[in-house]
Short mmCIF file of C-alpha atoms and ligand atoms in Angstrom, two decimals:
data_model
loop_
_atom_site.label_atom_id
_atom_site.label_comp_id
_atom_site.label_asym_id
_atom_site.label_seq_id
_atom_site.Cartn_x
_atom_site.Cartn_y
_atom_site.Cartn_z
CA UNK A 69 50.29 -84.82 -77.40
CA UNK A 70 47.04 -87.84 -77.56
CA UNK A 71 44.55 -87.44 -74.94
CA UNK A 72 43.46 -90.07 -73.02
CA UNK A 73 40.86 -92.58 -73.73
CA UNK A 74 37.50 -91.24 -71.89
CA UNK A 75 38.55 -87.71 -73.98
CA UNK A 76 37.73 -89.26 -77.18
CA UNK A 77 35.14 -90.71 -78.97
CA UNK A 78 34.75 -93.85 -81.61
CA UNK A 79 33.07 -93.81 -84.86
CA UNK A 80 32.66 -97.46 -86.30
CA UNK A 81 32.42 -97.18 -90.15
CA UNK A 82 32.47 -100.37 -92.86
CA UNK A 83 35.21 -101.61 -93.87
CA UNK A 84 35.50 -102.38 -97.26
CA UNK A 85 31.79 -102.27 -99.47
CA UNK A 86 29.40 -100.36 -100.60
CA UNK A 87 29.49 -97.73 -97.29
CA UNK A 88 33.40 -97.37 -96.96
CA UNK A 89 34.14 -95.04 -99.20
CA UNK A 90 30.86 -92.54 -98.67
CA UNK A 91 31.40 -92.89 -95.38
CA UNK A 92 35.22 -91.97 -94.94
CA UNK A 93 34.82 -89.32 -97.37
CA UNK A 94 32.01 -87.33 -95.03
CA UNK A 95 34.32 -87.51 -92.49
CA UNK A 96 36.93 -85.56 -94.30
CA UNK A 97 34.03 -83.19 -95.26
CA UNK A 98 33.70 -83.11 -91.47
CA UNK A 99 37.43 -81.55 -91.37
CA UNK A 100 38.66 -85.06 -89.74
CA UNK A 101 41.70 -86.43 -90.93
CA UNK A 102 42.81 -89.07 -89.88
CA UNK A 103 45.87 -92.06 -90.73
CA UNK A 104 44.85 -95.08 -92.63
CA UNK A 105 47.72 -97.45 -92.46
CA UNK A 106 47.88 -100.86 -93.96
CA UNK A 107 45.46 -102.90 -92.47
CA UNK A 108 45.49 -100.67 -89.26
CA UNK A 109 41.38 -101.71 -87.66
CA UNK A 110 41.55 -97.81 -85.80
CA UNK A 111 42.36 -94.65 -87.02
CA UNK A 112 43.20 -92.03 -84.81
CA UNK A 113 41.92 -88.68 -85.12
CA UNK A 114 44.39 -85.95 -85.40
CA UNK A 115 42.33 -83.01 -85.47
CA UNK A 116 39.86 -83.73 -83.17
CA UNK A 117 39.47 -86.59 -80.82
CA UNK A 118 37.52 -89.17 -82.69
CA UNK A 119 38.75 -92.47 -83.63
CA UNK A 120 37.76 -94.40 -86.69
CA UNK A 121 37.05 -98.17 -86.02
CA UNK A 122 37.28 -99.81 -89.63
CA UNK A 123 34.46 -103.43 -89.49
CA UNK A 124 32.12 -105.42 -90.96
CA UNK A 125 28.73 -103.43 -91.35
CA UNK A 126 26.79 -106.06 -89.58
CA UNK A 127 29.43 -105.76 -86.67
CA UNK A 128 28.26 -101.70 -86.22
CA UNK A 129 25.08 -102.24 -84.92
CA UNK A 130 26.12 -104.34 -81.82
CA UNK A 131 29.56 -102.39 -81.33
CA UNK A 132 27.26 -99.64 -80.35
CA UNK A 133 24.43 -101.75 -78.32
CA UNK A 134 27.82 -102.62 -75.79
CA UNK A 135 29.14 -99.14 -75.97
CA UNK A 136 32.58 -99.85 -77.61
CA UNK A 137 31.42 -97.20 -79.94
CA UNK A 138 29.80 -94.02 -79.47
CA UNK A 139 28.58 -93.31 -83.08
CA UNK A 140 28.26 -95.55 -86.13
CA UNK A 141 27.57 -95.36 -90.23
CA UNK A 142 25.63 -97.91 -91.55
CA UNK A 143 22.66 -99.42 -93.01
CA UNK A 144 18.87 -98.52 -91.72
CA UNK A 145 18.53 -102.61 -92.97
CA UNK A 146 21.34 -104.26 -90.96
CA UNK A 147 19.73 -101.90 -88.30
CA UNK A 148 16.84 -102.32 -87.74
CA UNK A 149 17.26 -106.40 -88.00
CA UNK A 150 19.57 -106.19 -84.91
CA UNK A 151 16.81 -104.63 -83.24
CA UNK A 152 14.45 -106.27 -84.23
CA UNK A 153 16.42 -109.68 -83.48
CA UNK A 154 17.97 -108.35 -80.23
CA UNK A 155 14.61 -108.22 -78.24
CA UNK A 156 14.55 -106.01 -75.75
CA UNK A 157 18.12 -104.58 -75.60
CA UNK A 158 18.44 -100.96 -76.08
CA UNK A 159 18.80 -100.23 -79.26
CA UNK A 160 21.16 -97.66 -80.96
CA UNK A 161 19.62 -94.14 -81.77
CA UNK A 162 19.42 -93.13 -85.15
CA UNK A 163 20.07 -89.38 -85.64
CA UNK A 164 19.75 -88.76 -89.60
CA UNK A 165 19.92 -89.97 -92.98
CA UNK A 166 23.47 -89.84 -94.51
CA UNK A 167 22.33 -89.57 -98.72
CA UNK A 168 24.18 -92.54 -99.96
CA UNK A 169 23.49 -96.29 -99.45
CA UNK A 170 20.17 -96.23 -100.97
CA UNK A 171 18.39 -99.74 -101.61
CA UNK A 172 15.73 -101.49 -100.67
CA UNK A 173 15.13 -105.07 -99.23
CA UNK A 174 12.56 -106.31 -101.54
CA UNK A 175 10.76 -110.09 -102.16
CA UNK A 176 11.32 -111.49 -105.66
CA UNK A 177 10.73 -115.18 -106.74
CA UNK A 178 11.63 -116.34 -110.05
CA UNK A 179 9.76 -115.10 -112.83
CA UNK A 180 7.42 -116.83 -114.70
CA UNK A 181 7.10 -119.56 -111.61
CA UNK A 182 4.48 -120.43 -109.27
CA UNK A 183 4.98 -117.25 -106.88
CA UNK A 184 3.33 -114.51 -108.01
CA UNK A 185 1.76 -112.13 -105.62
CA UNK A 186 2.17 -112.55 -101.81
CA UNK A 187 -0.92 -114.86 -101.25
CA UNK A 188 1.66 -117.29 -103.08
CA UNK A 189 4.59 -117.09 -100.83
CA UNK A 190 2.40 -118.73 -97.70
CA UNK A 191 3.86 -122.03 -97.01
CA UNK A 192 7.05 -121.14 -99.48
CA UNK A 193 10.54 -121.03 -98.45
CA UNK A 194 12.44 -117.68 -98.81
CA UNK A 195 16.28 -117.18 -98.60
CA UNK A 196 18.09 -114.82 -97.23
CA UNK A 197 20.20 -112.44 -94.99
CA UNK A 198 17.35 -110.33 -93.25
CA UNK A 199 15.69 -113.39 -90.98
CA UNK A 200 14.60 -110.60 -88.25
CA UNK A 201 12.79 -108.24 -90.74
CA UNK A 202 11.68 -110.78 -93.22
CA UNK A 203 9.79 -112.54 -90.08
CA UNK A 204 7.93 -109.68 -88.90
CA UNK A 205 6.82 -108.36 -92.42
CA UNK A 206 5.81 -111.85 -93.07
CA UNK A 207 3.81 -111.62 -89.73
CA UNK A 208 2.22 -108.28 -89.99
CA UNK A 209 0.45 -109.47 -93.57
CA UNK A 210 -0.60 -112.60 -91.74
CA UNK A 211 1.64 -114.98 -94.54
CA UNK A 212 3.55 -118.16 -93.45
CA UNK A 213 6.20 -119.15 -94.46
CA UNK A 214 9.66 -121.34 -93.67
CA UNK A 215 12.90 -118.62 -93.55
CA UNK A 216 16.33 -120.10 -94.85
CA UNK A 217 18.99 -117.82 -94.05
CA UNK A 218 22.28 -117.19 -96.29
CA UNK A 219 24.69 -115.10 -95.50
CA UNK A 220 25.50 -114.27 -99.47
CA UNK A 221 24.42 -115.13 -102.69
CA UNK A 222 20.75 -115.28 -101.71
CA UNK A 223 19.82 -114.43 -105.35
CA UNK A 224 21.01 -117.65 -106.86
CA UNK A 225 18.92 -119.55 -103.95
CA UNK A 226 15.84 -120.72 -106.12
CA UNK A 227 19.00 -122.24 -108.83
CA UNK A 228 20.14 -124.42 -106.24
CA UNK A 229 16.51 -125.89 -105.10
CA UNK A 230 17.14 -123.90 -102.16
CA UNK A 231 14.12 -122.05 -101.87
CA UNK A 232 11.11 -120.99 -103.63
CA UNK A 233 12.01 -117.25 -103.13
CA UNK A 234 14.31 -114.15 -101.96
CA UNK A 235 14.58 -111.30 -99.46
CA UNK A 236 17.07 -109.51 -100.34
CA UNK A 237 18.73 -105.64 -100.64
CA UNK A 238 17.87 -103.96 -104.48
CA UNK A 239 19.06 -101.13 -105.59
CA UNK A 240 18.76 -100.99 -109.51
CA UNK A 241 17.42 -104.34 -109.93
CA UNK A 242 20.66 -105.74 -112.42
CA UNK A 243 21.12 -108.60 -110.29
CA UNK A 244 17.26 -109.68 -109.88
CA UNK A 245 17.40 -109.77 -113.35
CA UNK A 246 20.25 -111.01 -114.34
CA UNK A 247 19.53 -114.08 -112.20
CA UNK A 248 15.48 -114.16 -113.41
CA UNK A 249 13.96 -112.91 -110.16
CA UNK A 250 11.21 -110.48 -109.99
CA UNK A 251 10.37 -108.20 -107.94
CA UNK A 252 6.94 -108.73 -105.56
CA UNK A 253 7.38 -106.48 -102.94
CA UNK A 254 9.29 -103.91 -101.00
CA UNK A 255 9.50 -104.22 -97.00
CA UNK A 256 12.07 -101.61 -96.86
CA UNK A 257 13.43 -98.90 -97.92
CA UNK A 258 17.24 -98.30 -96.10
CA UNK A 259 20.35 -96.06 -96.54
CA UNK A 260 22.76 -95.17 -94.41
CA UNK A 261 22.42 -93.06 -91.34
CA UNK A 262 24.29 -92.12 -88.24
CA UNK A 263 23.89 -94.02 -85.39
CA UNK A 264 24.54 -93.97 -81.89
CA UNK A 265 25.11 -96.08 -78.80
CA UNK A 266 22.30 -96.17 -76.27
CA UNK A 267 25.68 -95.49 -73.28
CA UNK A 268 26.99 -93.22 -75.27
CA UNK A 269 27.30 -90.75 -71.77
CA UNK A 270 29.11 -88.58 -70.36
CA UNK A 271 29.88 -84.72 -70.36
CA UNK A 272 33.05 -84.54 -73.45
CA UNK A 273 31.54 -87.83 -75.67
CA UNK A 274 28.02 -85.56 -75.20
CA UNK A 275 29.47 -82.89 -76.54
CA UNK A 276 32.26 -84.43 -78.82
CA UNK A 277 28.77 -86.01 -80.30
CA UNK A 278 27.20 -83.07 -80.76
CA UNK A 279 29.56 -81.54 -82.56
CA UNK A 280 30.81 -83.96 -85.03
CA UNK A 281 26.95 -84.15 -85.56
CA UNK A 282 26.79 -80.15 -85.83
CA UNK A 283 29.26 -81.32 -88.76
CA UNK A 284 27.76 -84.10 -90.57
CA UNK A 285 24.52 -82.03 -90.33
CA UNK A 286 26.26 -78.72 -92.51
CA UNK A 287 28.45 -81.22 -94.87
CA UNK A 288 25.34 -83.00 -95.77
CA UNK A 289 23.25 -79.84 -96.00
CA UNK A 290 25.38 -77.71 -97.51
CA UNK A 291 25.86 -80.48 -100.29
CA UNK A 292 23.89 -78.84 -102.94
CA UNK A 293 23.68 -75.08 -101.86
CA UNK A 294 24.75 -72.69 -103.64
CA UNK A 295 25.53 -68.70 -102.63
CA UNK A 296 24.03 -66.17 -105.24
CA UNK A 297 25.16 -62.89 -105.64
CA UNK A 298 24.21 -60.14 -107.87
CA UNK A 299 23.58 -56.39 -107.96
CA UNK A 300 20.15 -54.52 -109.17
CA UNK A 301 18.23 -51.77 -108.77
CA UNK A 302 16.79 -51.26 -105.33
CA UNK A 303 13.95 -51.33 -106.71
CA UNK A 304 13.74 -54.69 -108.48
CA UNK A 305 14.62 -56.24 -104.86
CA UNK A 306 11.15 -58.13 -104.78
CA UNK A 307 10.93 -59.56 -108.34
CA UNK A 308 14.81 -61.03 -107.42
CA UNK A 309 13.48 -62.30 -103.95
CA UNK A 310 10.46 -64.34 -106.08
CA UNK A 311 12.86 -65.78 -108.02
CA UNK A 312 15.49 -66.95 -105.63
CA UNK A 313 15.66 -71.56 -105.18
CA UNK A 314 14.37 -71.83 -102.20
CA UNK A 315 13.05 -68.68 -101.52
CA UNK A 316 15.91 -68.27 -98.81
CA UNK A 317 15.22 -64.17 -97.21
CA UNK A 318 18.56 -63.00 -99.49
CA UNK A 319 20.81 -60.60 -97.59
CA UNK A 320 20.46 -57.48 -99.15
CA UNK A 321 23.52 -54.52 -98.52
CA UNK A 322 24.09 -51.31 -99.70
CA UNK A 323 26.97 -50.15 -102.38
CA UNK A 324 28.81 -46.76 -101.53
CA UNK A 325 27.77 -44.12 -104.27
CA UNK A 326 24.55 -45.59 -105.21
CA UNK A 327 21.67 -45.06 -103.44
CA UNK A 328 19.33 -46.17 -105.59
CA UNK A 329 21.53 -49.89 -106.26
CA UNK A 330 22.43 -52.77 -103.71
CA UNK A 331 23.97 -56.38 -104.21
CA UNK A 332 22.07 -59.23 -103.41
CA UNK A 333 23.36 -62.12 -101.53
CA UNK A 334 21.08 -65.22 -100.82
CA UNK A 335 21.80 -69.17 -99.76
CA UNK A 336 20.07 -71.08 -102.42
CA UNK A 337 18.86 -74.82 -101.74
CA UNK A 338 20.30 -76.03 -105.07
CA UNK A 339 21.68 -74.40 -107.34
CA UNK A 340 19.72 -72.19 -109.87
CA UNK A 341 19.56 -73.43 -113.98
CA UNK A 342 20.41 -70.88 -117.01
CA UNK A 343 17.28 -69.90 -117.54
CA UNK A 344 16.95 -68.38 -113.52
CA UNK A 345 19.79 -66.65 -114.12
CA UNK A 346 17.82 -64.79 -117.04
CA UNK A 347 14.93 -64.72 -115.18
CA UNK A 348 17.03 -62.54 -112.46
CA UNK A 349 18.71 -60.01 -115.44
CA UNK A 350 15.19 -59.62 -117.29
CA UNK A 351 14.55 -58.25 -114.16
CA UNK A 352 17.17 -56.03 -113.54
CA UNK A 353 19.93 -57.88 -111.86
CA UNK A 354 24.00 -57.58 -112.68
CA UNK A 355 26.72 -58.92 -111.97
CA UNK A 356 25.03 -62.31 -111.51
CA UNK A 357 27.71 -64.97 -109.63
CA UNK A 358 26.61 -68.45 -108.30
CA UNK A 359 29.50 -69.94 -105.91
CA UNK A 360 29.53 -73.44 -104.70
CA UNK A 361 29.18 -74.18 -100.51
CA UNK A 362 32.56 -75.71 -98.87
CA UNK A 363 30.34 -76.01 -95.67
CA UNK A 364 28.18 -74.61 -93.70
CA UNK A 365 27.45 -74.27 -89.64
CA UNK A 366 23.87 -73.04 -89.19
P1 LIG B 630 30.43 -106.56 -95.52
O1 LIG B 630 31.55 -107.27 -95.94
O2 LIG B 630 31.16 -105.36 -94.61
O3 LIG B 630 29.98 -107.70 -93.84
P2 LIG B 630 28.39 -106.63 -96.96
O4 LIG B 630 28.36 -107.48 -97.59
O5 LIG B 630 27.41 -107.06 -95.58
O6 LIG B 630 30.41 -106.31 -95.85
P3 LIG B 630 27.60 -104.74 -98.60
O7 LIG B 630 27.22 -105.21 -100.25
O8 LIG B 630 28.75 -103.71 -98.57
O9 LIG B 630 27.56 -105.01 -97.23
O10 LIG B 630 26.86 -103.16 -98.62
C1 LIG B 630 26.45 -102.09 -97.70
C2 LIG B 630 25.47 -101.28 -97.51
O11 LIG B 630 25.27 -100.97 -98.44
C3 LIG B 630 24.18 -102.60 -96.83
O12 LIG B 630 23.39 -103.12 -95.64
C4 LIG B 630 23.16 -101.91 -97.88
O13 LIG B 630 22.41 -101.00 -96.60
C5 LIG B 630 23.82 -100.93 -98.66
N1 LIG B 630 23.71 -101.12 -100.57
C6 LIG B 630 23.04 -99.84 -101.05
N2 LIG B 630 22.74 -100.71 -102.22
C7 LIG B 630 22.96 -101.99 -101.48
C8 LIG B 630 22.63 -103.16 -102.99
N3 LIG B 630 22.71 -103.20 -104.42
N4 LIG B 630 22.97 -104.30 -102.47
C9 LIG B 630 23.48 -104.85 -101.02
N5 LIG B 630 23.84 -103.76 -100.03
C10 LIG B 630 23.59 -102.81 -100.71
MG1 LIG B 631 27.53 -107.10 -93.75
#
């Protein structure tokens, strides 16, 4: 039986783009199962009352601001641009960064051209899809420039004679290099974040949001985590604890019929490498096992 609308929440996710696959995969890792048909804009959660709304990333801040969605996964760059452009309107709160979609908003100008430094930007024309972030950054540095708003292909603006410099998202820098552009400054670093609507209220919504957020945090913190299991003489415990990656406090249990021996379990923030395993063995560990951690709930 499908629950009524007010007992469900919606999370907005990019429909088709750089963040789509990671976002949907994260929701699956949180235990959400949903059916995604062709051209479906809403996927109904089948085992949790959390529906997924598939939209353009630029629409996500607005959907959060007007309360159409309780949660959203979107680049911090898009969220901050909307916040600056939106003035005094209540803006979505960032709950947590999600560890994918890393990039930076950077200023770049034609390699070997007249603009080589920040001062050279004064009085220039700068093409960007992020006018509010750029205006804010220029103002903070006392620089004046004409901002030319373009919604795509910003990197070719200088070649088309539309701008003297650009302000665009960069990850590897390959697109800049391919267009003979040289980076002059970084305005901000960005990654995908989980954001919450300022209107997400009510007991049911709050409980669902808290539950999903705890699962997301668990899925993220479990990502690189490993469970280390070993046996050792009790006398080696201090030396073993010293060697554990992340210095987690291990669980120690006795072994039946072997009073001098213990079994040790430790949650490590990353996988111990071979050298660390050899050192553990050298101080007395036996039967050392490293297991992946699928999910955690603190
Ligand atoms: P949409 O059709 O949803 O509006 P889009 O073309 O605006 O898509 P994408 O290019 O898919 O968006 O980028 C989505 C987000 O991915 C960006 O807002 C940014 O946070 C992040 N990102 C990571 N690396 C890059 C990059 N090299 N260029 C652009 N965006 C990047
Ligand atoms: Mg977009």
